[in-house]
Each structure stands twice: as C-alpha cells, then as structure tokens.
Amino acid sequence: MTSSGADTVQAPAAGGAPVAERASAWSWRLGGREGVDAVAAGMVQEPPAFARRFDAEVWLGARWRSLATSGVERCVLQRGGTDVGAPLLLPGERA
C-alpha cells in the first residue's frame, strides 16, 4: 500500500519526529479580524503540524507576539483538522 505525500506532515526540526498521518497531527488554525482565515488571507504562513500537542503549544508560545503583530487575533488548536477547545485570543491593539 502506498501513501501520497499529502498524507504526510513533516514536523519542524525543533518539533521532533515527522507526523505520519494528518489524522493525528496537532496544528493551529489562525484567524484574523471578523473570523478571516489568516493563512488564506496571506497574513501569515501556514503553521507547521506536530506529532505532540506539547510541541504545538510551545510553537505558539514562542510566536504569539509576531502573529498578533501580523493581524492574527485568535488561534484554535486542532488535531487532525478538528478543533480542540475554545479559541485563544491574542492580546493586541484593535482598531
């Protein structure tokens, strides 16, 4: 049985081992003003996927200030594309 590259997610070097399946990958959905998808709107690059929830949370902890500066207002943790918990609202000045 073969698998396509679309099913495999590579974790960043600091994030540990590659994630074998998207169904088990931890990632962030990033939202801007009025719920706009920050990645689709070109505000930020797509966040990496991680094998462990801890690594995903560390990634956000290290980058929330730059994300907020780029216009990201909320972050939702996802596992396999499904939201896990409530959105995290990033502090910052709102016009």
CSV table of C-alpha atoms in Angstrom, one decimal:
chain,number,residue,atom,x,y,z
A,1,MET,CA,0.0,0.0,0.0
A,2,THR,CA,1.4,3.4,-0.9
A,3,SER,CA,0.6,6.8,0.5
A,4,SER,CA,0.7,10.1,-1.1
A,5,GLY,CA,2.8,13.0,0.1
A,6,ALA,CA,-0.3,14.9,1.0
A,7,ASP,CA,-0.9,12.5,3.9
A,8,THR,CA,2.5,13.0,5.5
A,9,VAL,CA,3.3,16.1,7.6
A,10,GLN,CA,6.9,16.9,8.4
A,11,ALA,CA,7.4,18.4,11.8
A,12,PRO,CA,10.0,21.2,12.0
A,13,ALA,CA,13.5,20.3,13.2
A,14,ALA,CA,12.8,21.5,16.7
A,15,GLY,CA,9.4,19.8,16.8
A,16,GLY,CA,10.6,16.2,16.8
A,17,ALA,CA,9.8,13.3,14.6
A,18,PRO,CA,7.6,13.6,11.5
A,19,VAL,CA,3.9,13.1,11.9
A,20,ALA,CA,2.9,10.0,10.0
A,21,GLU,CA,-0.8,10.9,9.4
A,22,ARG,CA,-2.7,14.2,9.3
A,23,ALA,CA,-5.4,12.5,11.3
A,24,SER,CA,-3.1,12.6,14.3
A,25,ALA,CA,-1.3,15.9,13.6
A,26,TRP,CA,-1.6,18.8,16.0
A,27,SER,CA,-1.7,22.2,14.4
A,28,TRP,CA,-3.2,25.7,14.7
A,29,ARG,CA,-6.0,27.4,12.8
A,30,LEU,CA,-5.2,31.1,12.8
A,31,GLY,CA,-7.9,33.8,12.5
A,32,GLY,CA,-7.8,37.5,11.9
A,33,ARG,CA,-10.4,40.2,12.1
A,34,GLU,CA,-14.0,39.1,11.7
A,35,GLY,CA,-13.0,35.4,11.6
A,36,VAL,CA,-11.0,35.7,8.3
A,37,ASP,CA,-8.6,32.8,7.8
A,38,ALA,CA,-5.2,34.4,8.4
A,39,VAL,CA,-3.3,31.9,6.2
A,40,ALA,CA,-5.7,32.2,3.2
A,41,ALA,CA,-5.7,36.0,3.5
A,42,GLY,CA,-1.9,35.9,3.2
A,43,MET,CA,-1.4,37.5,6.7
A,44,VAL,CA,0.9,34.6,7.8
A,45,GLN,CA,2.3,31.4,6.5
A,46,GLU,CA,0.6,28.1,7.4
A,47,PRO,CA,1.8,26.8,10.8
A,48,PRO,CA,3.6,23.5,10.9
A,49,ALA,CA,2.0,20.3,12.1
A,50,PHE,CA,3.3,18.5,15.1
A,51,ALA,CA,3.4,14.9,16.4
A,52,ARG,CA,2.8,16.1,20.0
A,53,ARG,CA,0.4,18.7,21.5
A,54,PHE,CA,3.1,20.0,23.7
A,55,ASP,CA,5.2,20.9,20.6
A,56,ALA,CA,2.3,22.7,19.0
A,57,GLU,CA,1.8,24.7,22.2
A,58,VAL,CA,5.5,25.6,22.5
A,59,TRP,CA,5.4,26.8,18.9
A,60,LEU,CA,2.5,29.2,19.6
A,61,GLY,CA,4.1,30.3,22.9
A,62,ALA,CA,7.2,31.3,21.0
A,63,ARG,CA,5.4,33.1,18.2
A,64,TRP,CA,2.2,34.7,19.5
A,65,ARG,CA,3.6,38.2,19.6
A,66,SER,CA,4.7,38.2,15.9
A,67,LEU,CA,1.4,36.5,15.0
A,68,ALA,CA,-0.5,39.3,16.8
A,69,THR,CA,1.6,41.9,15.0
A,70,SER,CA,0.7,40.3,11.7
A,71,GLY,CA,-3.0,40.7,12.5
A,72,VAL,CA,-3.8,37.3,13.9
A,73,GLU,CA,-6.5,37.7,16.7
A,74,ARG,CA,-7.3,34.1,17.5
A,75,CYS,CA,-5.7,30.7,17.4
A,76,VAL,CA,-7.5,27.4,17.6
A,77,LEU,CA,-5.7,24.2,18.4
A,78,GLN,CA,-6.6,21.4,16.1
A,79,ARG,CA,-5.9,17.7,15.9
A,80,GLY,CA,-6.4,16.1,12.5
A,81,GLY,CA,-8.3,19.2,11.3
A,82,THR,CA,-10.8,19.1,14.2
A,83,ASP,CA,-10.9,22.0,16.7
A,84,VAL,CA,-9.8,21.1,20.2
A,85,GLY,CA,-11.1,23.5,22.8
A,86,ALA,CA,-12.0,27.2,22.6
A,87,PRO,CA,-10.1,29.8,20.6
A,88,LEU,CA,-7.2,31.5,22.3
A,89,LEU,CA,-7.5,35.3,21.9
A,90,LEU,CA,-4.2,37.0,21.3
A,91,PRO,CA,-3.7,40.3,23.1
A,92,GLY,CA,-3.0,43.4,21.0
A,93,GLU,CA,-4.4,46.7,20.0
A,94,ARG,CA,-7.6,46.5,18.0
A,95,ALA,CA,-8.7,49.3,15.7
